[in-house]
XYZ file of C-alpha atoms in Angstrom:
600
model
C -10.095 26.820 7.612
C -11.525 23.412 8.362
C -14.945 24.473 9.922
C -16.266 26.150 6.700
C -17.404 23.607 3.981
C -19.221 25.858 1.468
C -17.449 29.153 1.098
C -14.275 27.979 -0.668
C -13.534 31.360 -2.071
C -13.908 32.977 1.182
C -11.954 30.189 2.803
C -9.034 29.518 0.282
C -9.021 32.475 -1.987
C -7.752 34.822 0.619
C -6.419 32.805 3.227
C -3.597 31.600 1.108
C -3.625 34.263 -1.714
C -1.104 36.608 -0.173
C 0.258 33.892 2.188
C 3.294 31.615 1.362
C 4.469 33.290 -1.707
C 7.265 34.832 0.347
C 10.723 33.200 -0.081
C 11.033 30.059 1.775
C 14.235 28.783 3.269
C 15.507 25.310 2.299
C 14.535 23.770 5.739
C 11.014 25.290 5.603
C 10.488 24.097 1.911
C 11.877 20.748 1.645
C 12.140 19.568 5.106
C 9.545 20.841 7.373
C 7.127 21.728 4.796
C 3.414 21.972 5.340
C 2.742 21.860 1.513
C 0.689 18.761 0.865
C 2.818 18.191 -2.643
C 6.009 18.389 -0.774
C 4.714 15.940 1.925
C 3.429 13.550 -0.668
C 7.019 13.480 -1.981
C 8.573 13.139 1.334
C 6.155 9.925 1.899
C 7.060 8.588 -1.605
C 10.920 8.747 -1.341
C 10.780 7.215 2.027
C 8.900 4.495 0.832
C 11.028 3.711 -1.915
C 14.146 3.640 0.245
C 12.258 1.191 2.522
C 11.006 -0.809 -0.235
C 14.706 -1.287 -1.204
C 15.431 -2.515 2.278
C 12.815 -4.934 1.831
C 13.722 -6.312 -1.610
C 17.359 -6.810 -0.394
C 16.144 -8.826 2.484
C 13.954 -10.871 0.230
C 16.763 -11.687 -2.166
C 19.084 -12.970 0.993
C 16.241 -15.244 2.243
C 15.357 -16.462 -1.142
C 19.013 -17.467 -1.871
C 18.792 -19.571 1.396
C 15.691 -21.342 0.324
C 16.994 -22.162 -3.160
C 20.385 -23.206 -1.860
C 20.310 -23.808 1.796
C 23.431 -23.857 3.720
C 25.725 -22.382 0.864
C 27.627 -19.076 1.302
C 27.059 -16.022 -1.017
C 29.178 -12.953 -1.001
C 25.889 -10.878 -1.570
C 24.660 -12.168 1.779
C 27.850 -11.725 3.621
C 28.147 -8.129 2.169
C 24.882 -7.010 3.659
C 24.936 -8.823 6.942
C 28.590 -9.547 8.023
C 30.236 -12.079 9.940
C 27.975 -12.028 12.759
C 24.683 -13.166 10.849
C 26.170 -14.387 7.679
C 29.681 -16.147 8.543
C 31.297 -17.192 5.353
C 28.055 -15.896 3.554
C 25.830 -18.646 5.035
C 22.694 -16.931 6.570
C 22.237 -17.360 10.261
C 18.942 -19.303 10.901
C 17.999 -16.650 13.529
C 18.525 -13.905 11.087
C 16.589 -15.748 8.472
C 13.340 -15.488 10.466
C 14.047 -11.889 11.270
C 14.483 -11.016 7.617
C 11.244 -12.624 6.927
C 9.681 -10.777 9.715
C 10.888 -7.316 8.932
C 10.468 -7.820 5.184
C 6.829 -8.494 5.822
C 6.534 -5.497 8.296
C 8.137 -2.850 5.981
C 6.296 -4.080 2.883
C 2.882 -4.070 4.482
C 2.947 -1.041 6.469
C 5.817 1.395 5.427
C 5.570 0.679 1.512
C 1.940 -0.276 0.791
C 0.033 1.609 3.708
C 2.275 4.631 4.448
C 3.809 4.898 0.944
C 0.665 4.392 -0.947
C -1.689 6.392 1.136
C 0.665 9.070 2.318
C 1.855 9.759 -1.064
C -1.400 9.715 -3.018
C -3.785 10.832 -0.476
C -1.672 13.946 0.367
C -0.964 14.709 -3.405
C -4.521 14.184 -4.787
C -7.149 15.004 -2.126
C -6.489 18.821 -1.902
C -5.760 18.973 -5.807
C -8.975 16.669 -6.815
C -11.624 18.116 -4.301
C -10.311 21.765 -5.061
C -8.837 22.902 -1.728
C -5.463 25.055 -1.064
C -4.212 22.348 1.161
C -5.170 19.951 3.772
C -7.272 20.921 6.567
C -4.164 21.040 8.824
C -0.978 21.484 7.288
C 1.101 21.231 10.533
C -0.760 17.942 11.441
C 0.026 16.785 8.087
C 3.795 17.537 8.548
C 3.661 15.818 11.921
C 2.239 12.740 10.354
C 5.094 12.489 7.918
C 7.851 13.095 10.505
C 5.996 10.290 12.819
C 6.166 7.986 9.673
C 10.005 8.940 9.098
C 10.562 8.390 13.163
C 8.860 4.921 12.659
C 11.010 4.094 9.562
C 14.155 4.930 11.586
C 13.107 2.844 14.744
C 12.260 -0.250 12.483
C 15.506 -0.085 10.509
C 17.597 0.582 13.770
C 16.369 -2.934 15.138
C 18.589 -4.488 12.445
C 21.631 -3.151 14.447
C 20.949 -4.312 17.905
C 22.755 -7.092 19.652
C 20.128 -9.831 19.451
C 18.920 -8.772 15.888
C 15.518 -7.382 14.854
C 12.122 -8.876 15.782
C 11.724 -12.502 14.655
C 8.219 -13.562 15.512
C 6.962 -13.244 11.868
C 5.429 -10.060 10.828
C 2.212 -10.891 12.775
C 4.354 -10.955 15.929
C 2.264 -13.787 17.473
C 2.983 -14.317 21.385
C 4.385 -16.169 23.260
C 7.501 -15.605 21.060
C 6.987 -11.909 20.808
C 6.062 -11.683 24.665
C 9.196 -13.279 26.125
C 12.409 -11.569 25.747
C 14.229 -14.651 26.585
C 12.510 -16.902 24.050
C 14.944 -16.380 21.060
C 17.362 -13.593 20.173
C 14.974 -11.718 18.146
C 12.539 -11.492 20.874
C 14.744 -9.040 22.775
C 15.403 -5.352 22.082
C 14.813 -5.776 18.375
C 11.149 -6.855 19.266
C 10.690 -3.910 21.564
C 11.817 -1.424 18.834
C 9.184 -3.040 16.280
C 6.580 -2.436 19.017
C 7.737 1.005 19.384
C 8.019 1.619 15.614
C 4.515 0.364 15.094
C 2.939 2.827 17.993
C 4.686 5.698 16.010
C 3.613 4.391 12.838
C 0.008 4.169 14.114
C -0.035 7.811 15.428
C 1.311 9.028 12.018
C -1.598 6.925 10.143
C -4.158 8.366 12.689
C -3.035 11.937 12.160
C -3.034 11.442 8.324
C -6.394 9.552 8.279
C -8.208 12.397 10.294
C -6.873 15.082 8.025
C -8.028 13.128 4.760
C -11.395 12.717 6.250
C -11.907 16.313 7.318
C -10.379 17.855 4.123
C -12.787 15.516 1.848
C -15.787 16.389 3.939
C -15.258 20.205 4.701
C -12.991 21.700 1.969
C -14.623 20.825 -1.433
C -14.804 23.511 -3.774
C -17.935 24.973 -5.262
C -19.758 22.511 -7.331
C -17.908 19.559 -6.079
C -20.609 17.262 -4.635
C -19.768 13.870 -3.296
C -21.209 12.365 -6.472
C -18.787 14.350 -8.521
C -15.741 13.193 -6.580
C -13.203 11.121 -8.551
C -13.290 7.552 -7.282
C -9.653 8.102 -6.470
C -11.054 10.444 -3.463
C -13.741 7.881 -2.692
C -11.103 5.301 -2.301
C -8.753 7.450 -0.145
C -11.677 8.809 1.971
C -13.024 5.127 2.915
C -9.293 4.124 3.527
C -8.840 6.871 5.859
C -12.049 6.005 7.812
C -10.833 2.275 7.905
C -7.479 3.446 9.231
C -9.198 5.631 11.963
C -11.352 2.903 13.252
C -9.132 -0.042 13.016
C -5.443 1.228 13.957
C -6.323 1.907 17.543
C -6.906 -1.686 18.082
C -3.562 -2.762 16.825
C -2.186 -0.017 19.064
C -3.775 -1.642 22.252
C -2.632 -5.034 21.083
C 0.846 -3.643 20.906
C 0.661 -1.943 24.429
C -0.577 -4.804 26.140
C 2.189 -6.936 24.436
C 4.686 -4.426 25.737
C 3.035 -4.710 29.206
C 3.568 -8.675 29.084
C 6.997 -8.018 28.109
C 8.173 -5.433 30.656
C 5.776 -5.526 33.649
C 4.897 -9.115 34.017
C 1.452 -8.949 33.135
C -0.405 -11.843 31.690
C -2.589 -10.640 28.857
C -1.253 -12.945 26.156
C 0.637 -15.436 28.379
C -0.741 -18.555 30.336
C 1.241 -21.333 32.206
C 4.529 -20.728 30.023
C 7.495 -23.069 30.338
C 10.739 -22.174 28.933
C 14.140 -23.918 29.352
C 12.656 -26.147 31.851
C 11.369 -23.425 33.905
C 7.793 -22.564 34.671
C 7.237 -18.974 34.363
C 4.839 -16.917 36.633
C 2.321 -16.203 34.227
C -1.566 -17.275 34.498
C -4.803 -16.454 32.874
C -3.862 -14.902 29.540
C -4.259 -16.195 25.980
C -2.278 -15.749 22.786
C -5.744 -15.990 21.019
C -6.619 -12.622 22.392
C -3.692 -11.106 20.565
C -4.851 -12.779 17.341
C -8.369 -11.382 17.661
C -6.840 -7.750 18.008
C -4.205 -8.109 15.446
C -6.623 -9.458 12.757
C -9.294 -6.954 13.597
C -6.813 -4.544 12.166
C -5.369 -7.074 9.734
C -8.084 -7.566 7.493
C -9.151 -3.857 7.111
C -5.359 -3.288 6.532
C -5.849 -5.609 3.506
C -8.103 -3.001 1.991
C -6.322 0.158 3.507
C -3.496 -1.184 1.363
C -5.762 -2.400 -1.592
C -8.326 0.483 -1.937
C -5.948 3.357 -2.862
C -4.617 1.123 -5.556
C -7.834 0.533 -6.954
C -8.877 4.148 -6.822
C -5.814 5.053 -8.813
C -6.523 2.195 -11.302
C -10.118 3.723 -12.021
C -8.563 6.989 -12.656
C -5.970 5.894 -15.000
C -7.855 3.219 -16.860
C -10.612 5.791 -17.686
C -8.301 8.299 -18.667
C -6.348 6.184 -21.014
C -9.324 4.085 -22.473
C -10.627 7.534 -23.177
C -14.014 6.325 -21.896
C -16.248 7.044 -18.968
C -15.777 4.816 -16.102
C -18.243 2.045 -16.264
C -20.785 2.106 -13.322
C -19.560 5.150 -11.270
C -22.264 4.625 -8.549
C -21.468 0.809 -8.419
C -18.060 1.542 -7.994
C -18.758 3.857 -5.100
C -21.166 1.195 -3.621
C -18.450 -1.454 -3.843
C -15.791 0.604 -2.165
C -18.250 1.319 0.807
C -19.352 -2.429 0.759
C -15.639 -3.496 1.027
C -15.066 -1.034 3.695
C -18.037 -2.180 5.782
C -17.337 -5.936 5.208
C -13.587 -5.895 5.978
C -14.484 -5.283 9.671
C -16.483 -8.682 9.859
C -14.127 -11.176 8.365
C -10.956 -11.235 10.534
C -11.908 -14.665 11.844
C -10.886 -16.388 8.553
C -7.266 -16.045 9.735
C -8.064 -17.987 12.720
C -9.761 -21.235 11.630
C -7.264 -23.377 13.228
C -7.376 -21.617 16.801
C -10.111 -23.980 17.601
C -12.990 -21.528 17.324
C -16.506 -22.851 17.447
C -17.418 -24.373 13.895
C -20.694 -22.209 13.662
C -18.667 -19.086 14.320
C -16.217 -20.244 11.752
C -19.073 -20.828 9.141
C -20.285 -16.970 9.778
C -16.673 -15.910 8.807
C -16.797 -18.047 5.689
C -20.035 -16.386 4.758
C -18.791 -12.905 5.320
C -15.556 -13.627 3.528
C -17.423 -15.075 0.475
C -19.759 -12.047 0.455
C -16.673 -9.621 0.352
C -16.009 -11.288 -3.067
C -19.115 -9.593 -4.614
C -18.000 -6.014 -4.323
C -14.414 -6.933 -5.267
C -15.970 -8.617 -8.456
C -18.122 -5.670 -9.161
C -14.802 -3.592 -9.230
C -13.113 -5.986 -11.481
C -15.995 -6.575 -13.826
C -16.207 -2.519 -14.297
C -12.638 -2.292 -15.019
C -12.954 -4.943 -17.846
C -16.030 -3.357 -19.208
C -14.338 0.330 -19.118
C -11.557 -1.204 -21.027
C -13.876 -2.919 -23.566
C -13.826 -1.344 -26.932
C -11.897 1.718 -25.538
C -9.449 3.732 -27.428
C -6.685 2.603 -25.192
C -3.563 4.725 -24.875
C -0.831 2.220 -23.518
C 1.229 4.480 -21.117
C 3.265 2.617 -18.641
C 0.577 3.736 -15.962
C -2.299 1.880 -17.963
C -0.118 -1.252 -18.331
C 0.456 -1.431 -14.527
C -3.268 -0.522 -14.119
C -4.198 -3.499 -16.292
C -1.554 -5.594 -14.529
C -3.292 -4.811 -11.231
C -6.616 -5.887 -12.690
C -4.860 -9.429 -13.633
C -3.320 -9.933 -10.234
C -6.605 -8.927 -8.347
C -8.240 -11.518 -10.256
C -5.784 -14.158 -10.039
C -5.269 -13.707 -6.317
C -8.813 -13.340 -5.606
C -9.679 -16.657 -7.135
C -7.421 -18.247 -4.774
C -8.915 -16.160 -1.791
C -12.136 -17.998 -2.431
C -10.337 -21.066 -1.589
C -8.959 -19.828 1.494
C -12.324 -18.337 2.575
C -13.653 -22.050 2.939
C -12.453 -23.173 6.406
C -12.552 -26.832 5.382
C -10.205 -25.973 2.476
C -8.148 -23.196 4.599
C -7.224 -25.575 7.422
C -5.350 -27.817 5.105
C -3.206 -25.210 3.364
C -3.102 -22.764 6.497
C 0.460 -21.535 7.119
C 1.833 -23.049 3.940
C 3.287 -21.281 0.912
C -0.438 -21.459 -0.796
C -1.257 -18.614 1.617
C 1.869 -16.568 1.063
C 1.274 -16.992 -2.862
C -2.444 -15.798 -2.296
C -1.687 -12.716 -0.426
C 1.410 -11.660 -2.350
C -0.623 -11.669 -5.475
C -3.910 -10.200 -4.295
C -2.495 -7.585 -1.928
C 1.284 -7.286 -2.537
C 1.291 -7.102 -6.368
C -1.903 -5.455 -6.856
C -0.953 -2.774 -4.359
C 2.427 -2.257 -5.745
C 1.112 -2.250 -9.305
C -1.434 0.509 -8.280
C 1.377 2.505 -6.645
C 3.667 2.306 -9.787
C 0.487 3.175 -11.850
C -0.053 6.165 -9.681
C 3.871 7.197 -9.828
C 3.957 7.195 -13.804
C 0.626 8.864 -14.011
C 0.972 11.775 -11.625
C 4.611 12.281 -11.742
C 4.368 15.273 -14.222
C 2.070 16.819 -11.331
C 4.506 15.828 -8.756
C 7.827 17.049 -10.524
C 6.695 19.043 -13.594
C 8.579 16.452 -15.782
C 7.936 13.362 -17.771
C 9.386 9.959 -16.939
C 10.873 7.688 -19.607
C 8.460 5.654 -21.519
C 10.647 2.970 -22.853
C 12.121 2.478 -19.428
C 8.573 2.358 -17.945
C 7.580 -0.366 -20.610
C 10.543 -2.510 -19.641
C 10.125 -1.933 -15.875
C 6.471 -3.288 -16.342
C 6.995 -6.221 -18.447
C 9.875 -7.494 -16.404
C 8.030 -6.949 -13.169
C 4.997 -8.440 -14.518
C 6.486 -11.716 -15.662
C 8.636 -12.055 -12.512
C 5.862 -11.489 -10.308
C 3.919 -14.417 -11.545
C 7.055 -16.449 -11.926
C 7.631 -15.938 -8.257
C 4.360 -16.276 -6.754
C 2.529 -18.690 -9.107
C 4.825 -21.681 -8.280
C 4.347 -21.013 -4.568
C 0.781 -22.337 -4.841
C 2.336 -25.658 -5.573
C 4.734 -25.722 -2.942
C 1.813 -24.829 -0.577
C -0.415 -27.692 -1.988
C 2.519 -30.057 -1.426
C 2.381 -28.994 2.307
C 5.656 -26.960 2.638
C 5.149 -24.704 5.703
C 6.091 -21.016 5.420
C 9.045 -19.510 7.340
C 11.133 -22.584 7.371
C 14.928 -22.096 7.160
C 15.666 -25.165 5.002
C 13.639 -27.977 3.561
C 16.639 -30.213 2.704
C 16.064 -31.883 6.194
C 12.569 -33.305 5.094
C 12.614 -35.785 2.415
C 8.849 -35.215 1.597
C 9.636 -31.856 0.399
C 12.347 -33.008 -1.930
C 9.956 -32.323 -4.948
C 9.806 -28.471 -4.051
C 13.669 -27.948 -4.319
C 13.668 -26.988 -8.220
C 10.539 -24.709 -7.915
C 12.483 -23.079 -5.003
C 15.303 -22.442 -7.386
C 12.989 -20.950 -10.116
C 11.288 -18.802 -7.773
C 14.582 -17.501 -6.604
C 15.785 -16.850 -10.225
C 12.644 -14.761 -10.933
C 12.899 -12.793 -7.484
C 16.486 -11.821 -8.425
C 15.504 -10.735 -11.866
C 12.355 -9.085 -10.778
C 14.071 -7.256 -8.090
C 16.891 -5.968 -10.264
C 14.282 -4.757 -12.658
C 13.321 -2.050 -9.752
C 16.830 -0.554 -10.599
C 15.286 0.604 -13.914
C 12.443 2.160 -12.157
C 14.392 3.976 -9.499
C 16.907 5.140 -12.127
C 13.927 6.382 -14.263
C 12.411 8.012 -11.168
C 15.274 10.009 -10.048
C 16.882 10.837 -13.274
C 13.506 12.193 -14.468
C 13.150 14.289 -11.718
C 16.116 16.530 -12.793
C 16.609 15.654 -16.491
C 13.049 14.442 -17.739
C 11.341 16.154 -20.559
C 9.271 18.980 -19.098
C 5.839 18.367 -18.805
C 2.827 20.354 -20.247
C -0.034 21.339 -17.897
C -2.284 18.498 -18.803
C -0.160 15.639 -20.526
C -2.792 13.043 -20.437
C -5.778 15.108 -21.377
C -7.540 14.543 -18.056
C -10.561 15.823 -16.630
C -9.904 16.331 -13.079
C -8.901 19.333 -11.134
C -5.097 18.664 -10.486
C -4.473 19.306 -14.109
C -6.008 22.874 -14.085
C -3.297 24.033 -11.559
C 0.145 25.316 -13.268
C 3.087 23.214 -13.628
C 5.115 25.193 -11.282
C 4.287 24.454 -7.726
C 2.333 27.078 -5.661
C 1.604 26.765 -1.987
C -2.015 27.009 -2.437
C -2.274 25.225 -5.680
C -3.851 27.826 -7.935
C -2.630 31.389 -8.278
C -6.306 32.860 -8.425
C -9.626 31.682 -7.665
C -10.224 27.960 -7.017
C -11.853 26.530 -10.076
C -15.604 25.717 -9.955
C -16.832 22.248 -10.860
C -19.870 21.770 -13.112
C -19.808 18.097 -13.954
C -18.468 14.602 -12.914
C -14.757 13.819 -13.680
C -15.303 11.088 -16.411
C -16.755 12.898 -19.658
C -14.575 11.202 -21.979
C -15.429 10.746 -25.643
C -18.715 12.558 -25.046
C -20.846 12.795 -28.319
C -21.103 16.368 -29.654
C -17.920 17.625 -27.981
C -15.104 18.980 -30.056
C -12.561 16.920 -27.901
C -12.480 13.350 -26.294
C -12.258 14.979 -22.844
C -14.130 17.597 -20.979
C -12.666 19.083 -17.845
C -14.956 19.102 -14.570
C -14.485 22.900 -14.731
C -16.365 23.004 -18.244
C -20.035 24.268 -17.624
C -22.856 22.010 -18.804
C -24.455 23.113 -22.248
C -28.212 23.744 -22.340
C -29.874 20.508 -22.144
C -26.720 18.565 -21.504
C -26.866 15.605 -19.059
C -24.165 15.216 -16.683
C -23.985 11.505 -16.913
């Protein structure tokens, strides 16, 4: 099926027409499904569960930062007497919670959850394919993701606690099992989990690339692809090229931990004892980690930006502004993301000339990012805007992307970055530009494509409440962190009360924690709305948003094969909204061009 690119009717029309319509068992339909739609739901629900684990962790360590040393029944309920005696958070567990919170959010929610959900759901639908190139490999990618999630969560229950070297797991802490409690079995489980996660990402990414290149329906030229597909395609390429580097870093770290090698260790003394390690360097790990780490930022961001392009154009009832410029910016971001990793390492003692090169490339990547922000704003300008919850979250993404991007320009300059490196200024920056932007894109996608996934509508009033509380609390949490960082407060400290110079940040930490608790609680609205709507939501019509893309031409009821008959043929680009001379304000891609009509 994957080897034929331009005979979709022959490939898809009969290969699946009489296949998969037999009665499936519960196990084959809901558990070991090879249907891209079901796999997207599996990714999404697993990511929601993992996100809740991360939210609870963040509230626990925020309570410690706001009221250091005080006991909380909330903390004791989740951690018990071992890690929270009398409700007071153990310092080792504090660092472990920060580590696992970051790991879950970056990899299991924003990477696996966002790409796994929407690449799976939309790529076959929007390119006009019956399914992914390989349904079996697609199924394996989800179950590897699930296994990685189980391994990561299981590390919470081992004797020494989960990994606690920060989510970047820098050696030597992560390389020496005897260094701290979280460097033992918990660290080994972290590495095993990430190895399985990377295998999942590679299987998924290769499937996405092959499907986009080989299984487009008749008339679906690359220049007619929705921007969502361009974003998912480039994201998959980034993952396939960069994740193996993290895998190699993790495997070398495992060798240092278990077989006595010295890739990252050199002349280490611990507890007064000199260990037998010579010749390694922890800086090597940083190079390998951040060579993945910066493409990872865009592996997280690009799918959210692609979703936002689709949602904004649909709900502004206008063609997306600068379609080809948007494609160019996605490609430029993908390329440049591979040559900026050194800006994470300005204080490692790198040659100042090399540092200036990374300053230049990092500032350069602001240009295609600004193109996207400008084009979103121009698409919104004078549009006939429909404020659905998805539209609000998309506009919220534009706000966080711009706000966080501005502080990124500060951190791109090595002279300024050295001053605020490893302070809360950095935490604030990446939570706004990457964390909140990606989360807002994910929420926008869920609200927008929920009818396509479940055949029902989510509750709009709950969606509006969810957006406004989340939006206000997001800035309430992360905006004050910039000031804490400028005051010099380092991140990952268990308590600042021992340092008189940080007395001024105490009140800000209390304020941040209040916003974190309210914002975290607001996600209960979303969770209730999501699961209630699956069974009790209003039934959806086939095209509730009056959109142009192909997924809305498929029937509401799910078929493994997407379309009951022939696959639709594409005649135009996906953004013909409010086109002069047309009877309605949208023209689906399946509508042939009139005589003399220009495509776009």
